[in-house]
């Protein structure tokens, strides 16, 4: 916001800058997009006679170049059909937001591969469907990849490259199959991964244990087996949510980040063993749900543990102690 108001201020001050018009190529591409979307009323400001860099809703430019840097079309039922191919004709387009467009359909257009500077791709709450095309992993500048709440099917891709795809959100789709054993090929510093609410099956690959996620959500899938390798006191995850799967492992030796972990949900699995006392060192822990598992033994006390109610531990095998009834042995 601040950046834009500063730009606006500069525009007012500088007649030279305000003379700048968006380049013809970009204007033509946007007008084609408007046309493919059926000239919806939301894009009424997109006209042949106005400057697309300063007068068009949802468009912002690199003002020095007069080229479109970001495009945001959100919150309307009046846009239907697929993402137009002409989106690939905006050479420096770096930020795309297509949000809450329930009638936006079809797969991602191949012309997206033209956007070599793409940094943030957010297409959320639409009817985008089909499998993820293989070109989706070819962007070299992409850091935020958010395709949550769509109708995407097929398998998860393998994400390439060092320090790209830093944040991946594919939650609330129809993805199926197993998680690739090397989901990330490159080195990523504290990435975000949200693949919750899909139909993923099989074991979580142990290679993911080497990744130091800052946020990891795999809830509401059909994942089986071990997940203990995802944990550790030296990991940086703020949130780990593996709830509503079919995970079965022994929780007794798991340790948790004392300085970062804020939210842990392992509920609705088949996890056995006991809760390691070390959890009471996770001083930032604000949300804990271990209900509906096969856990047993004394609930640790101290630190953040006093915050949690009986519901955090409900429906286990034989957990005991505060806030549940006292242990009998
Ligand atoms: C996109 O535009 C909507 C309004 O239509 C606004 O609420 C939202 O914050 C914008 N998003 C981005 C990422 O600019
Ligand atoms: C869709 O367009 C119609 C006019 O064609 C308008 O009345 C309506 O407000 C628009 N819907 C939204 C969500 O803006
Ligand atoms: C993509 O790039 C190619 C080559 O640079 C160009 O011919 C084409 O028109 C561009 N646009 C689309 C939509 O593919
Ligand atoms: C992805 O977009 C949705 C909808 O705008 C948002 O709620 C969610 O936080 C985003 N995911 C990430 C990882 O930023
Ligand atoms: C996790 O990442 C943080 C910050 O990048 C680092 O300090 C910490 O040592 C890492 N832990 C592991 C287990 O790699
Ligand atoms: C606890 O779970 C592990 C992993 O599924 C299993 O091998 C072990 O037999 C279970 N222990 C008991 C007592 O059921
Ligand atoms: C879990 O592992 C611990 C050793 O780390 C062992 O003492 C305990 O019996 C195991 N629990 C189950 C249910 O298998």
Short mmCIF file of C-alpha atoms and ligand atoms in Angstrom, two decimals:
data_model
loop_
_atom_site.label_atom_id
_atom_site.label_comp_id
_atom_site.label_asym_id
_atom_site.label_seq_id
_atom_site.Cartn_x
_atom_site.Cartn_y
_atom_site.Cartn_z
CA UNK A 1 0.00 0.00 0.00
CA UNK A 2 2.71 2.42 1.07
CA UNK A 3 4.66 1.78 -2.09
CA UNK A 4 1.64 2.57 -4.23
CA UNK A 5 0.73 5.74 -2.39
CA UNK A 6 4.32 6.90 -2.76
CA UNK A 7 4.14 6.25 -6.49
CA UNK A 8 0.89 8.14 -6.65
CA UNK A 9 2.45 11.06 -4.81
CA UNK A 10 5.38 11.12 -7.22
CA UNK A 11 2.96 11.09 -10.12
CA UNK A 12 1.23 14.18 -8.80
CA UNK A 13 4.53 15.99 -8.40
CA UNK A 14 6.15 15.06 -11.63
CA UNK A 15 4.55 15.99 -14.94
CA UNK A 16 7.26 14.01 -16.75
CA UNK A 17 6.27 10.80 -15.02
CA UNK A 18 2.57 11.29 -15.42
CA UNK A 19 3.05 11.57 -19.16
CA UNK A 20 4.23 7.98 -19.25
CA UNK A 21 1.79 5.65 -20.92
CA UNK A 22 1.71 1.93 -20.83
CA UNK A 23 3.30 0.36 -23.85
CA UNK A 24 1.03 -0.64 -26.72
CA UNK A 25 1.97 -4.32 -26.52
CA UNK A 26 0.83 -4.65 -22.91
CA UNK A 27 -2.34 -2.67 -23.45
CA UNK A 28 -3.26 -4.89 -26.40
CA UNK A 29 -2.66 -8.04 -24.34
CA UNK A 30 -4.83 -6.76 -21.48
CA UNK A 31 -7.63 -5.76 -23.84
CA UNK A 32 -7.52 -9.29 -25.28
CA UNK A 33 -7.80 -10.65 -21.75
CA UNK A 34 -10.79 -8.41 -21.08
CA UNK A 35 -12.38 -9.58 -24.31
CA UNK A 36 -11.78 -13.31 -23.58
CA UNK A 37 -13.39 -12.78 -20.18
CA UNK A 38 -16.48 -11.43 -21.98
CA UNK A 39 -15.92 -7.73 -21.17
CA UNK A 40 -17.10 -7.99 -17.56
CA UNK A 41 -18.32 -4.78 -15.89
CA UNK A 42 -15.51 -5.05 -13.31
CA UNK A 43 -13.02 -4.22 -16.08
CA UNK A 44 -14.90 -1.18 -17.37
CA UNK A 45 -11.88 1.02 -16.67
CA UNK A 46 -9.87 -0.97 -19.20
CA UNK A 47 -10.43 1.12 -22.32
CA UNK A 48 -8.48 1.84 -25.49
CA UNK A 49 -8.23 5.53 -24.63
CA UNK A 50 -6.98 5.35 -21.04
CA UNK A 51 -3.53 4.57 -19.63
CA UNK A 52 -3.38 0.97 -18.48
CA UNK A 53 -0.59 1.71 -16.01
CA UNK A 54 -2.41 4.35 -14.00
CA UNK A 55 -6.11 4.15 -14.80
CA UNK A 56 -6.97 0.45 -15.00
CA UNK A 57 -8.39 -1.44 -12.04
CA UNK A 58 -6.16 -4.27 -10.86
CA UNK A 59 -3.21 -3.34 -13.08
CA UNK A 60 0.06 -1.86 -11.93
CA UNK A 61 3.23 -1.22 -13.86
CA UNK A 62 6.89 -0.64 -13.74
CA UNK A 63 6.34 3.05 -14.42
CA UNK A 64 9.81 3.60 -15.84
CA UNK A 65 9.18 0.96 -18.49
CA UNK A 66 5.44 1.45 -18.87
CA UNK A 67 5.03 -2.32 -18.69
CA UNK A 68 2.63 -4.35 -16.59
CA UNK A 69 4.20 -5.75 -13.43
CA UNK A 70 1.16 -7.02 -11.59
CA UNK A 71 -2.35 -8.09 -12.40
CA UNK A 72 -5.10 -8.64 -9.85
CA UNK A 73 -8.60 -9.68 -10.81
CA UNK A 74 -10.61 -10.72 -7.78
CA UNK A 75 -14.04 -11.24 -6.28
CA UNK A 76 -16.52 -11.50 -9.09
CA UNK A 77 -18.90 -14.04 -10.53
CA UNK A 78 -18.96 -12.13 -13.80
CA UNK A 79 -15.75 -13.63 -15.13
CA UNK A 80 -16.10 -17.02 -16.73
CA UNK A 81 -14.04 -19.32 -18.91
CA UNK A 82 -10.36 -20.18 -18.91
CA UNK A 83 -7.38 -17.93 -18.21
CA UNK A 84 -6.75 -16.26 -21.60
CA UNK A 85 -3.58 -17.17 -23.50
CA UNK A 86 -2.77 -13.50 -23.92
CA UNK A 87 -1.61 -13.41 -20.29
CA UNK A 88 1.67 -14.72 -21.77
CA UNK A 89 2.04 -11.51 -23.78
CA UNK A 90 2.94 -9.35 -20.77
CA UNK A 91 6.72 -9.72 -20.80
CA UNK A 92 7.58 -8.48 -17.30
CA UNK A 93 4.43 -9.64 -15.49
CA UNK A 94 5.67 -10.77 -12.08
CA UNK A 95 2.65 -10.89 -9.77
CA UNK A 96 -0.62 -12.56 -10.70
CA UNK A 97 -3.64 -12.67 -8.41
CA UNK A 98 -6.83 -14.30 -9.61
CA UNK A 99 -8.88 -14.72 -6.46
CA UNK A 100 -12.46 -15.70 -5.74
CA UNK A 101 -13.56 -16.12 -9.36
CA UNK A 102 -15.92 -19.10 -9.08
CA UNK A 103 -16.50 -19.36 -12.82
CA UNK A 104 -12.85 -19.23 -13.86
CA UNK A 105 -12.36 -22.70 -15.36
CA UNK A 106 -9.97 -24.85 -17.35
CA UNK A 107 -6.30 -25.69 -16.92
CA UNK A 108 -3.42 -23.26 -16.63
CA UNK A 109 -2.57 -21.91 -20.11
CA UNK A 110 0.83 -22.95 -21.58
CA UNK A 111 1.51 -19.30 -22.46
CA UNK A 112 2.29 -18.76 -18.75
CA UNK A 113 5.73 -20.21 -19.51
CA UNK A 114 6.46 -16.93 -21.32
CA UNK A 115 6.44 -15.14 -18.00
CA UNK A 116 10.07 -15.66 -17.10
CA UNK A 117 9.95 -13.07 -14.31
CA UNK A 118 6.93 -14.55 -12.57
CA UNK A 119 7.48 -14.18 -8.83
CA UNK A 120 4.07 -14.75 -7.29
CA UNK A 121 1.28 -16.82 -8.78
CA UNK A 122 -1.91 -16.79 -6.74
CA UNK A 123 -4.98 -18.43 -8.24
CA UNK A 124 -7.32 -19.19 -5.37
CA UNK A 125 -11.02 -19.94 -4.93
CA UNK A 126 -11.66 -20.56 -8.62
CA UNK A 127 -12.86 -23.56 -10.64
CA UNK A 128 -9.43 -24.05 -12.21
CA UNK A 129 -9.18 -27.75 -13.00
CA UNK A 130 -7.14 -30.49 -14.64
CA UNK A 131 -3.74 -31.80 -13.61
CA UNK A 132 -0.89 -29.39 -12.96
CA UNK A 133 0.93 -29.05 -16.29
CA UNK A 134 4.60 -30.00 -16.17
CA UNK A 135 5.66 -26.47 -17.14
CA UNK A 136 4.47 -25.27 -13.74
CA UNK A 137 7.86 -26.14 -12.29
CA UNK A 138 9.90 -24.27 -14.89
CA UNK A 139 9.73 -20.77 -13.44
CA UNK A 140 13.09 -19.68 -12.15
CA UNK A 141 11.98 -16.60 -10.21
CA UNK A 142 8.83 -17.96 -8.61
CA UNK A 143 8.77 -17.67 -4.85
CA UNK A 144 5.07 -17.85 -3.96
CA UNK A 145 2.95 -20.47 -5.62
CA UNK A 146 -0.59 -20.48 -4.28
CA UNK A 147 -3.20 -22.54 -6.08
CA UNK A 148 -5.33 -23.34 -3.06
CA UNK A 149 -9.11 -23.85 -3.19
CA UNK A 150 -9.46 -24.91 -6.81
CA UNK A 151 -10.39 -28.17 -8.54
CA UNK A 152 -6.91 -29.32 -9.51
CA UNK A 153 -6.50 -33.07 -9.88
CA UNK A 154 -3.64 -35.44 -10.71
CA UNK A 155 -0.32 -35.84 -8.92
CA UNK A 156 1.98 -33.47 -7.09
CA UNK A 157 4.86 -32.23 -9.27
CA UNK A 158 8.53 -32.27 -8.28
CA UNK A 159 9.64 -28.76 -7.43
CA UNK A 160 12.99 -27.73 -8.89
CA UNK A 161 15.75 -25.34 -8.16
CA UNK A 162 17.45 -23.70 -5.24
CA UNK A 163 15.50 -20.99 -3.46
CA UNK A 164 12.52 -20.96 -5.77
CA UNK A 165 9.00 -22.05 -4.83
CA UNK A 166 9.62 -20.88 -1.29
CA UNK A 167 5.92 -21.00 -0.45
CA UNK A 168 3.71 -23.68 -1.97
CA UNK A 169 0.02 -23.85 -1.19
CA UNK A 170 -1.94 -26.50 -3.07
CA UNK A 171 -4.46 -27.08 -0.32
CA UNK A 172 -8.16 -27.77 -0.96
CA UNK A 173 -7.86 -29.43 -4.35
CA UNK A 174 -8.29 -32.99 -5.66
CA UNK A 175 -4.63 -33.99 -5.81
CA UNK A 176 -4.06 -37.73 -5.51
CA UNK A 177 -1.31 -40.32 -5.58
CA UNK A 178 1.81 -40.37 -3.45
CA UNK A 179 4.07 -37.49 -2.44
CA UNK A 180 7.14 -37.74 -4.73
CA UNK A 181 10.15 -39.03 -2.82
CA UNK A 182 12.07 -35.94 -3.81
CA UNK A 183 9.35 -33.30 -3.75
CA UNK A 184 12.02 -30.58 -3.68
CA UNK A 185 15.10 -30.98 -5.86
CA UNK A 186 16.87 -27.82 -4.74
CA UNK A 187 17.92 -26.36 -1.44
CA UNK A 188 15.21 -24.30 0.24
CA UNK A 189 15.61 -22.26 3.38
CA UNK A 190 12.60 -22.70 5.66
CA UNK A 191 9.91 -23.22 2.99
CA UNK A 192 6.15 -23.22 3.50
CA UNK A 193 4.25 -26.27 2.27
CA UNK A 194 0.49 -26.67 2.47
CA UNK A 195 -0.98 -29.70 0.72
CA UNK A 196 -3.87 -30.17 3.13
CA UNK A 197 -7.37 -31.19 2.04
CA UNK A 198 -6.44 -33.34 -0.95
CA UNK A 199 -6.58 -37.09 -1.57
CA UNK A 200 -2.89 -37.91 -1.21
CA UNK A 201 -2.03 -41.49 -0.24
CA UNK A 202 0.95 -43.61 0.78
CA UNK A 203 3.88 -42.87 3.06
CA UNK A 204 5.36 -39.42 3.62
CA UNK A 205 8.81 -39.66 1.99
CA UNK A 206 11.54 -39.59 4.65
CA UNK A 207 13.55 -37.17 2.45
CA UNK A 208 11.17 -34.46 3.68
CA UNK A 209 12.79 -34.91 7.09
CA UNK A 210 15.84 -33.06 5.78
CA UNK A 211 13.77 -29.99 4.98
CA UNK A 212 13.52 -27.34 7.64
CA UNK A 213 9.97 -26.14 7.00
CA UNK A 214 8.69 -22.95 8.55
CA UNK A 215 5.12 -24.17 8.01
CA UNK A 216 3.95 -27.68 7.15
CA UNK A 217 0.34 -28.66 6.62
CA UNK A 218 -0.56 -32.10 5.28
CA UNK A 219 -3.88 -32.44 7.10
CA UNK A 220 -6.93 -34.19 5.62
CA UNK A 221 -5.29 -36.67 3.27
CA UNK A 222 -4.86 -40.44 3.51
CA UNK A 223 -1.19 -40.52 4.43
CA UNK A 224 0.08 -43.60 6.24
CA UNK A 225 3.03 -44.78 8.30
CA UNK A 226 5.79 -42.81 9.95
CA UNK A 227 6.12 -39.02 10.21
CA UNK A 228 8.48 -38.83 13.19
CA UNK A 229 11.36 -37.68 10.94
CA UNK A 230 9.56 -34.38 10.34
CA UNK A 231 10.12 -33.29 13.94
CA UNK A 232 13.07 -32.09 15.97
CA UNK A 233 14.04 -29.47 18.51
CA UNK A 234 16.32 -27.72 16.00
CA UNK A 235 13.62 -27.38 13.34
CA UNK A 236 12.00 -24.03 12.74
CA UNK A 237 8.40 -24.97 12.04
CA UNK A 238 5.82 -22.64 13.52
CA UNK A 239 3.00 -24.89 12.45
CA UNK A 240 2.83 -28.62 11.92
CA UNK A 241 -0.57 -30.03 11.02
CA UNK A 242 -0.77 -33.71 10.09
CA UNK A 243 -4.31 -34.24 11.36
CA UNK A 244 -6.93 -36.46 9.71
CA UNK A 245 -4.58 -38.97 8.10
CA UNK A 246 -3.76 -42.61 8.85
CA UNK A 247 -0.33 -42.04 10.35
CA UNK A 248 0.93 -44.62 12.83
CA UNK A 249 4.20 -44.14 14.63
CA UNK A 250 5.49 -43.97 18.16
CA UNK A 251 5.46 -40.40 19.44
CA UNK A 252 7.56 -41.02 22.57
CA UNK A 253 10.86 -39.74 21.23
CA UNK A 254 9.57 -36.71 19.26
CA UNK A 255 11.05 -33.34 20.19
CA UNK A 256 9.75 -29.89 19.30
CA UNK A 257 11.23 -26.48 18.61
CA UNK A 258 11.50 -24.57 21.91
CA UNK A 259 11.49 -21.19 20.16
CA UNK A 260 9.30 -21.54 17.09
CA UNK A 261 6.54 -24.13 17.38
CA UNK A 262 3.20 -22.39 17.85
CA UNK A 263 0.68 -24.87 16.57
CA UNK A 264 0.74 -28.68 16.54
CA UNK A 265 -2.15 -30.81 15.31
CA UNK A 266 -1.68 -34.57 15.09
CA UNK A 267 -5.31 -35.42 15.83
CA UNK A 268 -7.26 -38.18 14.06
CA UNK A 269 -4.40 -40.57 13.33
CA UNK A 270 -3.19 -43.83 14.88
CA UNK A 271 -0.18 -42.48 16.73
CA UNK A 272 0.95 -44.47 19.80
CA UNK A 273 3.52 -44.08 22.57
CA UNK A 274 3.56 -41.19 25.02
CA UNK A 275 4.04 -37.42 24.93
CA UNK A 276 7.69 -36.49 25.45
CA UNK A 277 8.28 -34.16 28.43
CA UNK A 278 10.37 -32.00 26.09
CA UNK A 279 7.11 -30.57 24.64
CA UNK A 280 6.79 -28.38 27.74
CA UNK A 281 9.90 -26.51 26.50
CA UNK A 282 8.00 -25.30 23.41
CA UNK A 283 7.25 -21.99 25.08
CA UNK A 284 5.46 -20.43 22.09
CA UNK A 285 2.99 -23.32 21.73
CA UNK A 286 -0.51 -21.85 21.54
CA UNK A 287 -2.52 -24.61 19.89
CA UNK A 288 -2.24 -28.35 20.53
CA UNK A 289 -4.48 -31.16 19.34
CA UNK A 290 -3.46 -34.77 19.94
CA UNK A 291 -7.00 -36.13 20.17
CA UNK A 292 -8.18 -39.32 18.45
CA UNK A 293 -4.93 -41.30 18.58
CA UNK A 294 -3.55 -44.27 20.56
CA UNK A 295 -1.47 -42.26 23.02
CA UNK A 296 -0.83 -43.38 26.58
CA UNK A 297 0.93 -42.18 29.72
CA UNK A 298 1.31 -39.02 31.73
CA UNK A 299 0.60 -35.65 30.06
CA UNK A 300 3.65 -33.40 30.59
CA UNK A 301 3.18 -30.31 32.75
CA UNK A 302 4.87 -26.93 32.80
CA UNK A 303 5.52 -24.26 30.21
CA UNK A 304 2.69 -23.89 27.69
CA UNK A 305 0.96 -27.10 28.80
CA UNK A 306 -1.34 -25.40 31.29
CA UNK A 307 -3.17 -23.70 28.41
CA UNK A 308 -4.56 -26.87 26.91
CA UNK A 309 -7.91 -28.36 27.78
CA UNK A 310 -9.02 -31.97 27.93
CA UNK A 311 -10.25 -31.78 24.33
CA UNK A 312 -6.61 -31.57 23.17
CA UNK A 313 -6.14 -35.13 24.46
CA UNK A 314 -9.60 -36.68 24.02
CA UNK A 315 -10.09 -40.18 22.59
CA UNK A 316 -6.68 -41.69 23.22
CA UNK A 317 -5.76 -45.04 24.72
CA UNK A 318 -4.65 -44.15 28.23
CA UNK A 319 -3.41 -40.58 28.63
CA UNK A 320 -3.67 -39.33 32.20
CA UNK A 321 -2.88 -36.35 34.42
CA UNK A 322 -3.92 -32.72 34.17
CA UNK A 323 -6.24 -31.74 32.44
CA UNK A 324 -7.41 -35.38 32.31
CA UNK A 325 -8.06 -37.41 35.48
CA UNK A 326 -4.96 -38.24 37.58
CA UNK A 327 -2.76 -41.18 36.64
CA UNK A 328 -3.43 -44.24 38.76
CA UNK A 329 0.11 -45.57 38.70
C1 LIG B 1 -6.59 -7.72 -5.23
O1 LIG B 1 -7.71 -6.87 -5.36
C2 LIG B 1 -8.65 -6.98 -4.30
C3 LIG B 1 -9.80 -6.07 -4.60
O2 LIG B 1 -10.40 -6.41 -5.81
C4 LIG B 1 -8.00 -6.59 -2.99
O3 LIG B 1 -8.91 -6.77 -1.94
C5 LIG B 1 -6.78 -7.47 -2.76
O4 LIG B 1 -6.11 -7.05 -1.60
C6 LIG B 1 -5.83 -7.40 -3.94
N1 LIG B 1 -4.76 -8.38 -3.74
C7 LIG B 1 -3.49 -8.13 -4.03
C8 LIG B 1 -2.52 -9.23 -3.77
O5 LIG B 1 -3.11 -7.07 -4.48
C1 LIG B 2 -22.01 -8.59 -12.67
O1 LIG B 2 -22.46 -7.74 -13.70
C2 LIG B 2 -23.74 -7.19 -13.49
C3 LIG B 2 -24.09 -6.35 -14.70
O2 LIG B 2 -23.83 -7.07 -15.88
C4 LIG B 2 -23.75 -6.33 -12.25
O3 LIG B 2 -25.07 -5.88 -11.99
C5 LIG B 2 -23.27 -7.14 -11.08
O4 LIG B 2 -23.12 -6.30 -9.97
C6 LIG B 2 -21.93 -7.79 -11.39
N1 LIG B 2 -21.57 -8.71 -10.31
C7 LIG B 2 -20.62 -8.44 -9.45
C8 LIG B 2 -20.34 -9.50 -8.44
O5 LIG B 2 -19.98 -7.41 -9.48
C1 LIG B 3 5.12 -16.07 -25.91
O1 LIG B 3 6.43 -15.91 -26.40
C2 LIG B 3 6.61 -16.24 -27.76
C3 LIG B 3 8.06 -16.09 -28.10
O2 LIG B 3 8.68 -15.13 -27.32
C4 LIG B 3 5.72 -15.35 -28.60
O3 LIG B 3 5.83 -15.73 -29.95
C5 LIG B 3 4.27 -15.50 -28.16
O4 LIG B 3 3.46 -14.64 -28.88
C6 LIG B 3 4.18 -15.18 -26.69
N1 LIG B 3 2.83 -15.19 -26.23
C7 LIG B 3 2.04 -16.23 -25.98
C8 LIG B 3 0.67 -15.91 -25.56
O5 LIG B 3 2.42 -17.38 -26.12
C1 LIG B 4 -3.04 -18.78 -0.32
O1 LIG B 4 -4.16 -17.96 -0.62
C2 LIG B 4 -5.22 -18.08 0.29
C3 LIG B 4 -6.39 -17.27 -0.22
O2 LIG B 4 -6.02 -15.98 -0.51
C4 LIG B 4 -4.74 -17.62 1.66
O3 LIG B 4 -5.76 -17.74 2.61
C5 LIG B 4 -3.54 -18.46 2.08
O4 LIG B 4 -3.02 -17.99 3.30
C6 LIG B 4 -2.45 -18.41 1.04
N1 LIG B 4 -1.40 -19.37 1.38
C7 LIG B 4 -0.17 -19.02 1.73
C8 LIG B 4 0.77 -20.13 2.07
O5 LIG B 4 0.20 -17.86 1.77
C1 LIG B 5 16.49 -24.61 10.54
O1 LIG B 5 16.61 -23.31 9.98
C2 LIG B 5 17.15 -22.36 10.86
C3 LIG B 5 17.19 -21.01 10.16
O2 LIG B 5 17.42 -21.12 8.80
C4 LIG B 5 18.51 -22.79 11.37
O3 LIG B 5 18.97 -21.86 12.34
C5 LIG B 5 18.42 -24.16 12.00
O4 LIG B 5 19.69 -24.63 12.38
C6 LIG B 5 17.83 -25.13 10.99
N1 LIG B 5 17.69 -26.46 11.60
C7 LIG B 5 17.95 -27.59 10.93
C8 LIG B 5 17.68 -28.86 11.67
O5 LIG B 5 18.42 -27.59 9.80
C1 LIG B 6 3.08 -48.47 17.97
O1 LIG B 6 3.14 -48.10 16.60
C2 LIG B 6 4.21 -48.69 15.89
C3 LIG B 6 4.17 -48.13 14.49
O2 LIG B 6 2.90 -48.38 13.90
C4 LIG B 6 4.06 -50.22 15.88
O3 LIG B 6 5.16 -50.80 15.22
C5 LIG B 6 4.01 -50.71 17.32
O4 LIG B 6 3.74 -52.09 17.31
C6 LIG B 6 2.89 -49.98 18.07
N1 LIG B 6 2.92 -50.40 19.43
C7 LIG B 6 1.89 -50.96 20.04
C8 LIG B 6 2.08 -51.36 21.45
O5 LIG B 6 0.81 -51.13 19.46
C1 LIG B 7 7.38 -46.28 22.11
O1 LIG B 7 8.79 -46.24 22.16
C2 LIG B 7 9.32 -46.32 23.49
C3 LIG B 7 10.83 -46.18 23.39
O2 LIG B 7 11.15 -45.00 22.74
C4 LIG B 7 8.93 -47.64 24.11
O3 LIG B 7 9.37 -47.65 25.46
C5 LIG B 7 7.41 -47.78 24.09
O4 LIG B 7 7.06 -49.06 24.56
C6 LIG B 7 6.88 -47.60 22.67
N1 LIG B 7 5.43 -47.57 22.75
C7 LIG B 7 4.64 -48.31 21.96
C8 LIG B 7 3.18 -48.19 22.20
O5 LIG B 7 5.04 -49.05 21.08
#
